[in-house]
PDB file of C-alpha atoms in Angstrom:
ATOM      1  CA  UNK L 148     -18.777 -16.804  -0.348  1.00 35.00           C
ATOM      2  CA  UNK L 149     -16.414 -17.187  -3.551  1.00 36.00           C
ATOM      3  CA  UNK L 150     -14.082 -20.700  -3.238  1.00 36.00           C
ATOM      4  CA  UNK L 151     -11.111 -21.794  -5.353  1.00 35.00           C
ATOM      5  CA  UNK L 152      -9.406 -24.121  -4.844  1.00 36.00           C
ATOM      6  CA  UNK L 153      -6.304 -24.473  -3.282  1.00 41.00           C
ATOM      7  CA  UNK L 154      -4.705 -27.008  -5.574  1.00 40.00           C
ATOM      8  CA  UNK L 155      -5.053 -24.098  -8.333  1.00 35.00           C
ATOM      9  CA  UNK L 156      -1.252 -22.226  -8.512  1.00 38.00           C
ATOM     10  CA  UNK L 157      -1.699 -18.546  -7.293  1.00 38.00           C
ATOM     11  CA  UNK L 158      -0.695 -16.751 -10.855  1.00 34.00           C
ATOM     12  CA  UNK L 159      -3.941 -19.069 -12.090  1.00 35.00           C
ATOM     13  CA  UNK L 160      -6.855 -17.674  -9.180  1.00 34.00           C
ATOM     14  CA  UNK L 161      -7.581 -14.360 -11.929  1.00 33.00           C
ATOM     15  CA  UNK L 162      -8.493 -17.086 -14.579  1.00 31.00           C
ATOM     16  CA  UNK L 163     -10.795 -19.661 -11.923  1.00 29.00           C
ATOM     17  CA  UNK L 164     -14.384 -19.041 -11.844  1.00 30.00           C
ATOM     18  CA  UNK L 165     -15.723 -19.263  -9.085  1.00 31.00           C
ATOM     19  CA  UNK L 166     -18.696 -21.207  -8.122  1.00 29.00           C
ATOM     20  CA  UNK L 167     -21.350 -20.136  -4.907  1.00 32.00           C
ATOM     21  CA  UNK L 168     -24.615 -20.051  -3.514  1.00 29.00           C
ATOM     22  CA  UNK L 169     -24.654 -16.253  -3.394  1.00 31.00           C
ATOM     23  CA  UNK L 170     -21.816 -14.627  -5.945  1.00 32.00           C
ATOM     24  CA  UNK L 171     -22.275 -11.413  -4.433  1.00 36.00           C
ATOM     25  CA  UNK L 172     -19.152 -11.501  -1.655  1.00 36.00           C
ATOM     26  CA  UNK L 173     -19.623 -10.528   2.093  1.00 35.00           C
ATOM     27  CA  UNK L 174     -17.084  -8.079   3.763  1.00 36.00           C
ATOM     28  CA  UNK L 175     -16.412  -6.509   7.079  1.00 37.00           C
ATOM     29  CA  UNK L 176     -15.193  -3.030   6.762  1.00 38.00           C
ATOM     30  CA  UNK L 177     -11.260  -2.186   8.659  1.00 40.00           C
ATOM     31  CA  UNK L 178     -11.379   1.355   7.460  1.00 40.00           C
ATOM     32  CA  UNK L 179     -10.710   1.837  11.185  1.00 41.00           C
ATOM     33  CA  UNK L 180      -7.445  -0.780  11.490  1.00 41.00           C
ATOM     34  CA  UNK L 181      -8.041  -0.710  15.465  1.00 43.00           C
ATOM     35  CA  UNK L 182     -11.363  -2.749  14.814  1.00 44.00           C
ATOM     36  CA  UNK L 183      -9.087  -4.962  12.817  1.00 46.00           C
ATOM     37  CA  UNK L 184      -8.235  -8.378  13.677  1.00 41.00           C
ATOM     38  CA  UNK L 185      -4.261  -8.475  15.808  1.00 46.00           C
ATOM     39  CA  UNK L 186      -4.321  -4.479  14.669  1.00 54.00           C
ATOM     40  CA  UNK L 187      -0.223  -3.852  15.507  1.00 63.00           C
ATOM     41  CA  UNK L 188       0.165   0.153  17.095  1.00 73.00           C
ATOM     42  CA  UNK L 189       3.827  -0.149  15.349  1.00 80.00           C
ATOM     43  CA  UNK L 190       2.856  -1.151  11.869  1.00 88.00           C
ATOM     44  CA  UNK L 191       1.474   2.141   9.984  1.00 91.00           C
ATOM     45  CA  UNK L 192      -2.242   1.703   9.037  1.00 93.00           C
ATOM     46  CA  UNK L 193      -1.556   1.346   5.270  1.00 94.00           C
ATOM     47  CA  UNK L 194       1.017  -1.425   6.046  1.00 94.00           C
ATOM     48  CA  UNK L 195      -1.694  -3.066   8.076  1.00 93.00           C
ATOM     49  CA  UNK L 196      -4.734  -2.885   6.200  1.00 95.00           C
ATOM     50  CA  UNK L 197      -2.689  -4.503   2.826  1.00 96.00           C
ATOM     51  CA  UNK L 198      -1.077  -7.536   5.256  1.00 94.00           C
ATOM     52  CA  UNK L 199      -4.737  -7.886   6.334  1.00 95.00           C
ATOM     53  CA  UNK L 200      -6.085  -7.602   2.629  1.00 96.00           C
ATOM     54  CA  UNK L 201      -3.946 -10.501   2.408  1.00 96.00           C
ATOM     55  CA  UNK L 202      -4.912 -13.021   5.016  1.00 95.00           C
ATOM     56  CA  UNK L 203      -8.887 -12.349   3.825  1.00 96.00           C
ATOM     57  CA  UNK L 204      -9.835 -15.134   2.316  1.00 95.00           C
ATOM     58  CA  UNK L 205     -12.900 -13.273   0.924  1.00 94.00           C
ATOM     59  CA  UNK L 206     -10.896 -11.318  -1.210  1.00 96.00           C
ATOM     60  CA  UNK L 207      -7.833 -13.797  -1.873  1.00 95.00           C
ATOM     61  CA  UNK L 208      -8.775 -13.784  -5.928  1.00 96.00           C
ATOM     62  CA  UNK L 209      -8.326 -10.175  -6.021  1.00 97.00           C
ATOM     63  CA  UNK L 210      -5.272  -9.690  -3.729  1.00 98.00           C
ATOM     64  CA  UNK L 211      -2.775 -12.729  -3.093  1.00 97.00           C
ATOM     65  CA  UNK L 212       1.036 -13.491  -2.114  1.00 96.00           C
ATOM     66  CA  UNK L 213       2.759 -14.346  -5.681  1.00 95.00           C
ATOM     67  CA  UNK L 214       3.952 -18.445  -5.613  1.00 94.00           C
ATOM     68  CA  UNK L 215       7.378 -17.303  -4.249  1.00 93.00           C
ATOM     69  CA  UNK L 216       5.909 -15.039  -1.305  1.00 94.00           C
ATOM     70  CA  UNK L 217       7.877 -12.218  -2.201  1.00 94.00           C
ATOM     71  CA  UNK L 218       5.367  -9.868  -3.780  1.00 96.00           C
ATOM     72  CA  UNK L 219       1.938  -9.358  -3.864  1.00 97.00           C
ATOM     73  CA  UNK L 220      -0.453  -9.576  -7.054  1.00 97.00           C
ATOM     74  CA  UNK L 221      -3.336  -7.783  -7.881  1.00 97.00           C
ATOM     75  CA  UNK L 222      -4.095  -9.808 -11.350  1.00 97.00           C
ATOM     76  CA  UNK L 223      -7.239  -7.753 -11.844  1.00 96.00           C
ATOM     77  CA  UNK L 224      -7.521  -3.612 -10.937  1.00 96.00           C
ATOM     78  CA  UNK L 225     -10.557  -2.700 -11.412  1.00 96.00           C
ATOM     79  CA  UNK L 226     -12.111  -5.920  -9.654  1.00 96.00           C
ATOM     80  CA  UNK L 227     -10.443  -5.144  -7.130  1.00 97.00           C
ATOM     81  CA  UNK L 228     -10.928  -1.678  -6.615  1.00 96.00           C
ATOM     82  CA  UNK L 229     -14.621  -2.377  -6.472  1.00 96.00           C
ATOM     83  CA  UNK L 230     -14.462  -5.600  -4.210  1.00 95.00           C
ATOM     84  CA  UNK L 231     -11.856  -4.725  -2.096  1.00 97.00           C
ATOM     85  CA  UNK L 232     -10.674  -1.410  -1.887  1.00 96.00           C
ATOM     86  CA  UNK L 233     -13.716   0.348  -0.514  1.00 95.00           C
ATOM     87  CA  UNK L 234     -13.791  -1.796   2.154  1.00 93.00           C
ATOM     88  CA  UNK L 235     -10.472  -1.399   3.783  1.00 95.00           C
ATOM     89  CA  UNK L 236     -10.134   2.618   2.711  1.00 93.00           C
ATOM     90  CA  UNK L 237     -12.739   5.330   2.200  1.00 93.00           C
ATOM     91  CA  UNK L 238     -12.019   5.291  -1.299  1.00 92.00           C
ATOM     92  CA  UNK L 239     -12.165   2.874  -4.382  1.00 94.00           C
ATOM     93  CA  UNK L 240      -9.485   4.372  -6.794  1.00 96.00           C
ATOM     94  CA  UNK L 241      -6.940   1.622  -7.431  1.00 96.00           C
ATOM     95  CA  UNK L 242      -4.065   4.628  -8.645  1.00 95.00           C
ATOM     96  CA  UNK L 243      -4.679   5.985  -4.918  1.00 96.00           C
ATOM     97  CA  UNK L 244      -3.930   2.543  -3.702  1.00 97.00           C
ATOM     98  CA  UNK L 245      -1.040   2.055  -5.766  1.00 96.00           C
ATOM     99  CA  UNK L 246       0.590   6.131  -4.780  1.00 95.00           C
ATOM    100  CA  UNK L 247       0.671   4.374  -1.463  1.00 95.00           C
ATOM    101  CA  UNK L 248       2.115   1.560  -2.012  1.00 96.00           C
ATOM    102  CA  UNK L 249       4.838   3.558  -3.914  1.00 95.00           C
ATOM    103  CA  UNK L 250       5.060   6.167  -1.094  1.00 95.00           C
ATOM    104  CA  UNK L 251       6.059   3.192   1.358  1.00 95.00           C
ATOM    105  CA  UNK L 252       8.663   1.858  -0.888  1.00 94.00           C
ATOM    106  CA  UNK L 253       7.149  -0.746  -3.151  1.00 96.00           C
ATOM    107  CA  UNK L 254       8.125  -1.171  -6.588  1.00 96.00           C
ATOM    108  CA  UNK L 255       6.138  -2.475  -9.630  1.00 95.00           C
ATOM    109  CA  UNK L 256       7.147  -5.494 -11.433  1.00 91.00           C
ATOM    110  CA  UNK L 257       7.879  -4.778 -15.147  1.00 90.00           C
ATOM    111  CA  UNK L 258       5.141  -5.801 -17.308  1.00 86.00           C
ATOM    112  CA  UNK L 259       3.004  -7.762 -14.532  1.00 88.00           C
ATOM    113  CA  UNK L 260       0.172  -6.626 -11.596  1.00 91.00           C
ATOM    114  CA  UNK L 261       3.125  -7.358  -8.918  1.00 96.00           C
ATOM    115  CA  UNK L 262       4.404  -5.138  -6.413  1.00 97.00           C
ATOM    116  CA  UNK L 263       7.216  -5.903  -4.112  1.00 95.00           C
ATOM    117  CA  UNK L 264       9.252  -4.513  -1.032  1.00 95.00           C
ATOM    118  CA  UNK L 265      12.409  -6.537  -0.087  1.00 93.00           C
ATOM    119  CA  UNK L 266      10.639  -5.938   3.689  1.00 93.00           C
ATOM    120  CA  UNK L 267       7.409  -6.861   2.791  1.00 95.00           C
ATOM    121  CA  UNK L 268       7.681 -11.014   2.699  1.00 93.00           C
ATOM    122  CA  UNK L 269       5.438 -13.642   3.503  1.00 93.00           C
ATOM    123  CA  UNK L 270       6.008 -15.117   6.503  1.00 90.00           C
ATOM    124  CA  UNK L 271       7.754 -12.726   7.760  1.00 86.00           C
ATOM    125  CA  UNK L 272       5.416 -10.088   9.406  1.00 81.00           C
ATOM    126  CA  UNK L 273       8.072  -8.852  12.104  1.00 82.00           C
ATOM    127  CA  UNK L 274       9.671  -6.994   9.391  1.00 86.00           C
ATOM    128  CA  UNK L 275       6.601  -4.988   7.977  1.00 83.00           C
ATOM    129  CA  UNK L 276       7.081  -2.474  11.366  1.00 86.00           C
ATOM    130  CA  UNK L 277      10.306  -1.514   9.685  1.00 85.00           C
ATOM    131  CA  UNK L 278       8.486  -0.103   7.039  1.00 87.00           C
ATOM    132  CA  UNK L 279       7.855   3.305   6.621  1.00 86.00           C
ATOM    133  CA  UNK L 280       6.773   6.236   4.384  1.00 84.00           C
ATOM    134  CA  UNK L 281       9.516   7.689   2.320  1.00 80.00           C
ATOM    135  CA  UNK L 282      10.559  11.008   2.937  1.00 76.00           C
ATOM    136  CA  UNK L 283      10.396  12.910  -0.118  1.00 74.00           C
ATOM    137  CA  UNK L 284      14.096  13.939  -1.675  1.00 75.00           C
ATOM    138  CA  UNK L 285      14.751  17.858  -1.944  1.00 75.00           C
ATOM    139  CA  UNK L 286      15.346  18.461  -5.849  1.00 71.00           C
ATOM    140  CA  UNK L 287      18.605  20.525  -7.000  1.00 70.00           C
ATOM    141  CA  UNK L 288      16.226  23.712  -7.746  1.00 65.00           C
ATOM    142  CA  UNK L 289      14.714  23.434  -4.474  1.00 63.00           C
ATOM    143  CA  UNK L 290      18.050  23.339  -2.109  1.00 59.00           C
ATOM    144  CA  UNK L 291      19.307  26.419  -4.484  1.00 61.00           C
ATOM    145  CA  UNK L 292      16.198  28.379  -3.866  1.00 58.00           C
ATOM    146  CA  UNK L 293      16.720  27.250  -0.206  1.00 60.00           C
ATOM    147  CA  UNK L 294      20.738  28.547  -0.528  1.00 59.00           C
ATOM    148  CA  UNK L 295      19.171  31.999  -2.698  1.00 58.00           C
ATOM    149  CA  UNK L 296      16.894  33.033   0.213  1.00 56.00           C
ATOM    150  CA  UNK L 297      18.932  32.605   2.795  1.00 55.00           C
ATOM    151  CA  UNK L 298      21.644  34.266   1.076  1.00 54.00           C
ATOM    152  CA  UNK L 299      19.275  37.494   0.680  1.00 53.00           C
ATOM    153  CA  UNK L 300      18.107  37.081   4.261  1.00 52.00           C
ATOM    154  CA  UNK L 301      21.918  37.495   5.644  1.00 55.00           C
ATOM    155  CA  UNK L 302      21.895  41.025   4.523  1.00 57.00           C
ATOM    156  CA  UNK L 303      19.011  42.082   6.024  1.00 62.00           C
ATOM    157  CA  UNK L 304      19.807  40.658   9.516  1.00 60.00           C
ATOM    158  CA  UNK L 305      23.809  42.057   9.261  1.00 66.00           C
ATOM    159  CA  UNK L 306      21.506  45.671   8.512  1.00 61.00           C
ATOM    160  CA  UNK L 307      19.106  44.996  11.263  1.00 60.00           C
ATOM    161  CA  UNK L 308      22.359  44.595  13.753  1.00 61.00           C
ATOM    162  CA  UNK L 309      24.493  47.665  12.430  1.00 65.00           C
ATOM    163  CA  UNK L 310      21.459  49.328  13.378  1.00 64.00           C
ATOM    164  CA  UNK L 311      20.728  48.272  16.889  1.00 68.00           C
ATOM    165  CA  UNK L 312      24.417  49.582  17.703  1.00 63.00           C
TER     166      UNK L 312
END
């Protein structure tokens, strides 16, 4: 089981080594968030399985609360695609993991492994069942194709009418 300190700042846990018996780390798979520990019915499995990611302590160098509790950092992607990721998803591929978090409204800190959602807050778990996925935005071309067929299909129905009389 991997240790660090806790006297260590959280920004600082990427650059600790960590000393154990065994350095290979032991996980329980949530794959399935109703196995999970206080799984929440409201909270949308994605939402779930990252709050859980961060109350792990087995995986608390790879995925941690930034000092302020606002975001979350990740300071290392590919460790923790392979020592994390599998284990809460059926996949390992950090860009995946990071699509979702964009599809439920997090945003990436400029020049930094931090994400943040102004809903998403430590200590403050009531708020994650507000969170949702966002529904994607029609584009301009796609509401005037919308507008274009309709406009043909008009036609057709006024002829279909005329000729039911």
């Amino acid at each position: 089981k991997h240790q660090i300190s806790e006297d260590i700042p959280p920004r600082q846990h990427c650059k600790t080594k960590c000393e154990s018996e065994n350095s290979e780390m032991m996980h329980y798979s949530y794959s399935n968030l109703e196995n999970a520990p206080d799984a929440d019915k409201d909270v949308p499995a994605f939402i779930g399985k990252l709050s859980a990611m961060l109350v792990d302590l087995r995986v608390k160098e790879h995925i941690y609360w930034s000092s302020c509790g606002e975001s979350i950092v990740i300071p290392d992607p590919g460790q923790f695609s392979y020592h994390v990721l599998p284990f809460y998803f059926k996949h390992s591929n950090y860009l995946s993991f990071v699509r979702q978090l964009n599809l439920y409204g997090f945003h990436k800190a400029p020049n930094s492994s931090e994400f943040f959602h102004p809903m998403f807050r430590k200590g403050n778990e009531d708020a994650i069942r507000e969170i949702g996925r966002k529904m994607p935005q029609p584009s301009q071309s796609d509401t005037r194709a919308e507008g274009m067929e309709r406009s043909s299909q008009v036609p057709d129905m006024e002829h279909m009418a005329r000729a039911l009389k």
